[in-house]
Amino acid sequence: MKNRFADLLTVGLCVLGLTFVGCDSGAEQGTKSFDEAAPEDVTMEEHDHDHDHPSEGPHHGSLIELGKEAYHAELVHDEKSGAITIYILDGAAKASVPIAAESVLVNVKHDGKGQQFTLAAAPEQGDTEGKSSKFTTQDKALGELLDEKGTTARLVLEIDGKSFTGEIDAHDHEHDHDHGHDEKHAH
């Protein structure tokens, strides 16, 4: 009986250990999930397992990976107004992550020339005081450059004292053209 209890205890501890080590959706329960780990805590070996990787953000924009999916940013381009909006999201690219920043930067390189754009904080309802999960610019030149072939672009920002840089897939974001989407649907 004593050995059987020890065997059951060992199995229970193993199952409990796998629960804490495996890829979970703890973010929905208020705990940090694997994807929310600090970038230096995430290695390719740890992250090389099967689960869904988001392809589109909650605002239907293109995603920018930050820190090996520790966070995401979502780029939404409203071609009618020319506005570019960046939303800061969690590792699953579902929930907003307000950050203590007055602005974020987009560095663009086209025809061998560099240009930098500042997107100002535009806190959304529910963002913590002094923080923002939304950053925007009305500078139409940024959207035009992102649409041109040969453009490379990077988002540069700081989250909790750590610098993050994410590659923006120029030309990858959708537009208000006829792609089978509603004309008013901005990306």
PDB file of C-alpha atoms in Angstrom:
ATOM      1  CA  MET A   1       0.000   0.000   0.000  1.00  0.00           C
ATOM      2  CA  LYS A   2       2.866   2.331   0.862  1.00  0.00           C
ATOM      3  CA  ASN A   3       4.504   1.785  -2.568  1.00  0.00           C
ATOM      4  CA  ARG A   4       1.199   2.346  -4.368  1.00  0.00           C
ATOM      5  CA  PHE A   5       0.702   5.685  -2.569  1.00  0.00           C
ATOM      6  CA  ALA A   6       4.257   6.720  -3.510  1.00  0.00           C
ATOM      7  CA  ASP A   7       3.598   5.749  -7.142  1.00  0.00           C
ATOM      8  CA  LEU A   8       0.382   7.781  -7.237  1.00  0.00           C
ATOM      9  CA  LEU A   9       2.137  10.745  -5.625  1.00  0.00           C
ATOM     10  CA  THR A  10       4.953  10.546  -8.207  1.00  0.00           C
ATOM     11  CA  VAL A  11       2.480  10.414 -11.122  1.00  0.00           C
ATOM     12  CA  GLY A  12       0.520  13.337  -9.665  1.00  0.00           C
ATOM     13  CA  LEU A  13       3.667  15.445  -9.306  1.00  0.00           C
ATOM     14  CA  CYS A  14       4.708  14.626 -12.876  1.00  0.00           C
ATOM     15  CA  VAL A  15       1.316  15.693 -14.235  1.00  0.00           C
ATOM     16  CA  LEU A  16       1.451  18.852 -12.144  1.00  0.00           C
ATOM     17  CA  GLY A  17       4.961  19.578 -13.426  1.00  0.00           C
ATOM     18  CA  LEU A  18       3.888  19.148 -17.060  1.00  0.00           C
ATOM     19  CA  THR A  19       0.975  21.500 -16.487  1.00  0.00           C
ATOM     20  CA  PHE A  20       3.344  24.291 -15.423  1.00  0.00           C
ATOM     21  CA  VAL A  21       5.928  23.596 -18.138  1.00  0.00           C
ATOM     22  CA  GLY A  22       3.607  23.133 -21.126  1.00  0.00           C
ATOM     23  CA  CYS A  23       2.255  25.838 -23.436  1.00  0.00           C
ATOM     24  CA  ASP A  24      -0.940  27.050 -21.843  1.00  0.00           C
ATOM     25  CA  SER A  25      -3.374  29.881 -22.229  1.00  0.00           C
ATOM     26  CA  GLY A  26      -2.700  31.286 -18.768  1.00  0.00           C
ATOM     27  CA  ALA A  27      -3.126  34.853 -20.031  1.00  0.00           C
ATOM     28  CA  GLU A  28      -6.893  34.370 -19.998  1.00  0.00           C
ATOM     29  CA  GLN A  29      -6.720  33.337 -16.343  1.00  0.00           C
ATOM     30  CA  GLY A  30      -4.630  36.317 -15.250  1.00  0.00           C
ATOM     31  CA  THR A  31      -1.304  34.464 -15.163  1.00  0.00           C
ATOM     32  CA  LYS A  32       1.617  34.821 -17.520  1.00  0.00           C
ATOM     33  CA  SER A  33       1.552  32.407 -20.417  1.00  0.00           C
ATOM     34  CA  PHE A  34       4.656  31.132 -22.187  1.00  0.00           C
ATOM     35  CA  ASP A  35       4.251  33.711 -24.963  1.00  0.00           C
ATOM     36  CA  GLU A  36       4.344  36.544 -22.410  1.00  0.00           C
ATOM     37  CA  ALA A  37       7.744  35.580 -21.021  1.00  0.00           C
ATOM     38  CA  ALA A  38      10.494  38.145 -21.157  1.00  0.00           C
ATOM     39  CA  PRO A  39      12.376  37.974 -24.482  1.00  0.00           C
ATOM     40  CA  GLU A  40      15.615  36.831 -22.880  1.00  0.00           C
ATOM     41  CA  ASP A  41      13.736  33.972 -21.201  1.00  0.00           C
ATOM     42  CA  VAL A  42      12.527  32.563 -24.524  1.00  0.00           C
ATOM     43  CA  THR A  43      14.798  30.446 -26.659  1.00  0.00           C
ATOM     44  CA  MET A  44      13.996  28.763 -29.945  1.00  0.00           C
ATOM     45  CA  GLU A  45      14.277  25.340 -28.277  1.00  0.00           C
ATOM     46  CA  GLU A  46      11.659  26.266 -25.696  1.00  0.00           C
ATOM     47  CA  HIS A  47       9.354  27.826 -28.264  1.00  0.00           C
ATOM     48  CA  ASP A  48       9.730  25.131 -30.930  1.00  0.00           C
ATOM     49  CA  HIS A  49       6.396  23.398 -30.379  1.00  0.00           C
ATOM     50  CA  ASP A  50       3.042  23.284 -32.104  1.00  0.00           C
ATOM     51  CA  HIS A  51       0.372  25.848 -31.377  1.00  0.00           C
ATOM     52  CA  ASP A  52      -1.465  28.430 -33.415  1.00  0.00           C
ATOM     53  CA  HIS A  53       0.425  31.574 -34.310  1.00  0.00           C
ATOM     54  CA  PRO A  54      -1.827  34.535 -34.969  1.00  0.00           C
ATOM     55  CA  SER A  55      -1.874  35.925 -38.500  1.00  0.00           C
ATOM     56  CA  GLU A  56      -4.121  38.943 -37.952  1.00  0.00           C
ATOM     57  CA  GLY A  57      -4.763  41.259 -35.023  1.00  0.00           C
ATOM     58  CA  PRO A  58      -8.081  42.031 -33.325  1.00  0.00           C
ATOM     59  CA  HIS A  59      -8.360  45.252 -35.388  1.00  0.00           C
ATOM     60  CA  HIS A  60      -7.809  43.243 -38.613  1.00  0.00           C
ATOM     61  CA  GLY A  61      -4.344  44.709 -39.130  1.00  0.00           C
ATOM     62  CA  SER A  62      -1.015  43.061 -39.861  1.00  0.00           C
ATOM     63  CA  LEU A  63       1.014  41.748 -36.932  1.00  0.00           C
ATOM     64  CA  ILE A  64       4.542  42.654 -35.927  1.00  0.00           C
ATOM     65  CA  GLU A  65       6.361  40.126 -33.745  1.00  0.00           C
ATOM     66  CA  LEU A  66       8.194  41.572 -30.744  1.00  0.00           C
ATOM     67  CA  GLY A  67      10.695  39.553 -28.688  1.00  0.00           C
ATOM     68  CA  LYS A  68      10.104  36.108 -30.195  1.00  0.00           C
ATOM     69  CA  GLU A  69       6.365  36.538 -29.616  1.00  0.00           C
ATOM     70  CA  ALA A  70       6.696  37.908 -26.088  1.00  0.00           C
ATOM     71  CA  TYR A  71       4.467  40.663 -27.471  1.00  0.00           C
ATOM     72  CA  HIS A  72       2.931  41.683 -30.777  1.00  0.00           C
ATOM     73  CA  ALA A  73       2.082  44.992 -32.321  1.00  0.00           C
ATOM     74  CA  GLU A  74      -0.692  45.416 -34.840  1.00  0.00           C
ATOM     75  CA  LEU A  75      -0.428  47.911 -37.698  1.00  0.00           C
ATOM     76  CA  VAL A  76      -3.670  49.312 -39.068  1.00  0.00           C
ATOM     77  CA  HIS A  77      -3.538  51.636 -42.100  1.00  0.00           C
ATOM     78  CA  ASP A  78      -6.641  53.693 -42.855  1.00  0.00           C
ATOM     79  CA  GLU A  79      -5.981  54.765 -46.436  1.00  0.00           C
ATOM     80  CA  LYS A  80      -8.914  57.179 -46.535  1.00  0.00           C
ATOM     81  CA  SER A  81      -7.597  59.345 -43.691  1.00  0.00           C
ATOM     82  CA  GLY A  82      -3.933  58.333 -44.099  1.00  0.00           C
ATOM     83  CA  ALA A  83      -3.741  57.411 -40.405  1.00  0.00           C
ATOM     84  CA  ILE A  84      -1.405  54.681 -39.246  1.00  0.00           C
ATOM     85  CA  THR A  85      -2.234  53.122 -35.886  1.00  0.00           C
ATOM     86  CA  ILE A  86      -0.096  50.704 -33.895  1.00  0.00           C
ATOM     87  CA  TYR A  87      -1.742  48.642 -31.149  1.00  0.00           C
ATOM     88  CA  ILE A  88       0.460  46.899 -28.546  1.00  0.00           C
ATOM     89  CA  LEU A  89      -0.771  43.357 -27.844  1.00  0.00           C
ATOM     90  CA  ASP A  90       0.135  40.370 -25.710  1.00  0.00           C
ATOM     91  CA  GLY A  91       1.998  37.305 -26.989  1.00  0.00           C
ATOM     92  CA  ALA A  92      -1.218  35.736 -28.272  1.00  0.00           C
ATOM     93  CA  ALA A  93      -2.032  38.968 -30.166  1.00  0.00           C
ATOM     94  CA  LYS A  94      -5.448  39.161 -28.521  1.00  0.00           C
ATOM     95  CA  ALA A  95      -5.324  41.459 -25.481  1.00  0.00           C
ATOM     96  CA  SER A  96      -4.137  45.069 -25.342  1.00  0.00           C
ATOM     97  CA  VAL A  97      -0.943  45.808 -23.414  1.00  0.00           C
ATOM     98  CA  PRO A  98      -0.738  49.426 -22.241  1.00  0.00           C
ATOM     99  CA  ILE A  99       2.866  50.619 -22.014  1.00  0.00           C
ATOM    100  CA  ALA A 100       4.439  53.641 -20.318  1.00  0.00           C
ATOM    101  CA  ALA A 101       5.518  55.466 -23.475  1.00  0.00           C
ATOM    102  CA  GLU A 102       4.578  58.816 -24.967  1.00  0.00           C
ATOM    103  CA  SER A 103       5.383  57.526 -28.455  1.00  0.00           C
ATOM    104  CA  VAL A 104       6.784  54.678 -30.539  1.00  0.00           C
ATOM    105  CA  LEU A 105       9.010  54.969 -33.606  1.00  0.00           C
ATOM    106  CA  VAL A 106       8.811  53.502 -37.087  1.00  0.00           C
ATOM    107  CA  ASN A 107      12.109  53.540 -38.970  1.00  0.00           C
ATOM    108  CA  VAL A 108      11.696  53.282 -42.735  1.00  0.00           C
ATOM    109  CA  LYS A 109      14.368  52.703 -45.362  1.00  0.00           C
ATOM    110  CA  HIS A 110      13.580  53.284 -49.038  1.00  0.00           C
ATOM    111  CA  ASP A 111      15.915  53.956 -51.984  1.00  0.00           C
ATOM    112  CA  GLY A 112      18.893  53.897 -49.605  1.00  0.00           C
ATOM    113  CA  LYS A 113      17.460  56.709 -47.482  1.00  0.00           C
ATOM    114  CA  GLY A 114      16.255  56.423 -43.926  1.00  0.00           C
ATOM    115  CA  GLN A 115      13.318  58.230 -42.404  1.00  0.00           C
ATOM    116  CA  GLN A 116      11.853  58.078 -38.901  1.00  0.00           C
ATOM    117  CA  PHE A 117       8.193  58.532 -37.955  1.00  0.00           C
ATOM    118  CA  THR A 118       6.856  59.133 -34.455  1.00  0.00           C
ATOM    119  CA  LEU A 119       3.471  57.710 -33.499  1.00  0.00           C
ATOM    120  CA  ALA A 120       2.037  59.471 -30.448  1.00  0.00           C
ATOM    121  CA  ALA A 121       0.257  57.727 -27.598  1.00  0.00           C
ATOM    122  CA  ALA A 122      -3.537  57.783 -27.924  1.00  0.00           C
ATOM    123  CA  PRO A 123      -4.729  55.897 -24.818  1.00  0.00           C
ATOM    124  CA  GLU A 124      -7.849  53.848 -25.217  1.00  0.00           C
ATOM    125  CA  GLN A 125     -10.605  53.570 -22.657  1.00  0.00           C
ATOM    126  CA  GLY A 126      -9.425  51.017 -20.119  1.00  0.00           C
ATOM    127  CA  ASP A 127      -5.707  51.788 -20.489  1.00  0.00           C
ATOM    128  CA  THR A 128      -3.988  52.377 -17.158  1.00  0.00           C
ATOM    129  CA  GLU A 129      -3.325  56.012 -16.193  1.00  0.00           C
ATOM    130  CA  GLY A 130      -0.070  57.172 -17.809  1.00  0.00           C
ATOM    131  CA  LYS A 131       0.034  54.220 -20.211  1.00  0.00           C
ATOM    132  CA  SER A 132      -1.235  53.565 -23.724  1.00  0.00           C
ATOM    133  CA  SER A 133      -1.820  50.491 -25.883  1.00  0.00           C
ATOM    134  CA  LYS A 134      -2.520  52.612 -28.983  1.00  0.00           C
ATOM    135  CA  PHE A 135      -0.169  54.897 -30.947  1.00  0.00           C
ATOM    136  CA  THR A 136      -1.074  56.860 -34.053  1.00  0.00           C
ATOM    137  CA  THR A 137       0.088  59.311 -36.710  1.00  0.00           C
ATOM    138  CA  GLN A 138      -1.771  61.216 -39.409  1.00  0.00           C
ATOM    139  CA  ASP A 139       1.412  61.529 -41.525  1.00  0.00           C
ATOM    140  CA  LYS A 140       0.345  60.155 -44.927  1.00  0.00           C
ATOM    141  CA  ALA A 141       3.994  59.801 -46.000  1.00  0.00           C
ATOM    142  CA  LEU A 142       4.427  56.766 -43.722  1.00  0.00           C
ATOM    143  CA  GLY A 143       1.542  54.890 -45.344  1.00  0.00           C
ATOM    144  CA  GLU A 144       2.793  55.791 -48.814  1.00  0.00           C
ATOM    145  CA  LEU A 145       6.291  54.521 -48.009  1.00  0.00           C
ATOM    146  CA  LEU A 146       4.936  51.284 -46.535  1.00  0.00           C
ATOM    147  CA  ASP A 147       3.054  50.698 -49.804  1.00  0.00           C
ATOM    148  CA  GLU A 148       6.128  51.172 -52.036  1.00  0.00           C
ATOM    149  CA  LYS A 149       8.212  48.243 -53.226  1.00  0.00           C
ATOM    150  CA  GLY A 150      11.719  48.101 -51.842  1.00  0.00           C
ATOM    151  CA  THR A 151      10.724  49.609 -48.494  1.00  0.00           C
ATOM    152  CA  THR A 152      11.886  48.077 -45.234  1.00  0.00           C
ATOM    153  CA  ALA A 153      10.442  49.231 -41.932  1.00  0.00           C
ATOM    154  CA  ARG A 154      10.899  48.527 -38.229  1.00  0.00           C
ATOM    155  CA  LEU A 155       8.887  49.359 -35.154  1.00  0.00           C
ATOM    156  CA  VAL A 156      11.022  50.464 -32.205  1.00  0.00           C
ATOM    157  CA  LEU A 157       9.615  50.714 -28.680  1.00  0.00           C
ATOM    158  CA  GLU A 158      10.256  50.015 -25.028  1.00  0.00           C
ATOM    159  CA  ILE A 159       8.144  47.783 -22.811  1.00  0.00           C
ATOM    160  CA  ASP A 160       8.855  47.607 -19.087  1.00  0.00           C
ATOM    161  CA  GLY A 161      12.371  49.008 -19.554  1.00  0.00           C
ATOM    162  CA  LYS A 162      13.315  46.601 -22.366  1.00  0.00           C
ATOM    163  CA  SER A 163      13.847  47.661 -25.981  1.00  0.00           C
ATOM    164  CA  PHE A 164      11.977  45.825 -28.711  1.00  0.00           C
ATOM    165  CA  THR A 165      12.356  46.033 -32.470  1.00  0.00           C
ATOM    166  CA  GLY A 166       9.921  44.369 -34.829  1.00  0.00           C
ATOM    167  CA  GLU A 167      10.078  43.999 -38.595  1.00  0.00           C
ATOM    168  CA  ILE A 168       7.102  45.533 -40.360  1.00  0.00           C
ATOM    169  CA  ASP A 169       6.139  43.601 -43.469  1.00  0.00           C
ATOM    170  CA  ALA A 170       5.759  46.506 -45.873  1.00  0.00           C
ATOM    171  CA  HIS A 171       3.126  45.738 -48.525  1.00  0.00           C
ATOM    172  CA  ASP A 172       1.775  42.937 -46.279  1.00  0.00           C
ATOM    173  CA  HIS A 173      -0.879  45.052 -44.616  1.00  0.00           C
ATOM    174  CA  GLU A 174      -4.232  45.052 -46.369  1.00  0.00           C
ATOM    175  CA  HIS A 175      -5.807  48.120 -47.890  1.00  0.00           C
ATOM    176  CA  ASP A 176      -9.197  49.516 -48.802  1.00  0.00           C
ATOM    177  CA  HIS A 177      -8.795  48.095 -52.313  1.00  0.00           C
ATOM    178  CA  ASP A 178     -11.073  45.412 -53.688  1.00  0.00           C
ATOM    179  CA  HIS A 179      -9.857  42.350 -51.800  1.00  0.00           C
ATOM    180  CA  GLY A 180     -13.335  41.092 -51.094  1.00  0.00           C
ATOM    181  CA  HIS A 181     -13.552  43.299 -47.983  1.00  0.00           C
ATOM    182  CA  ASP A 182     -16.081  45.993 -47.263  1.00  0.00           C
ATOM    183  CA  GLU A 183     -14.909  49.378 -48.640  1.00  0.00           C
ATOM    184  CA  LYS A 184     -15.129  50.943 -45.191  1.00  0.00           C
ATOM    185  CA  HIS A 185     -12.949  48.243 -43.630  1.00  0.00           C
ATOM    186  CA  ALA A 186      -9.619  49.996 -42.977  1.00  0.00           C
ATOM    187  CA  HIS A 187      -6.311  48.207 -42.522  1.00  0.00           C
TER     188      HIS A 187
END
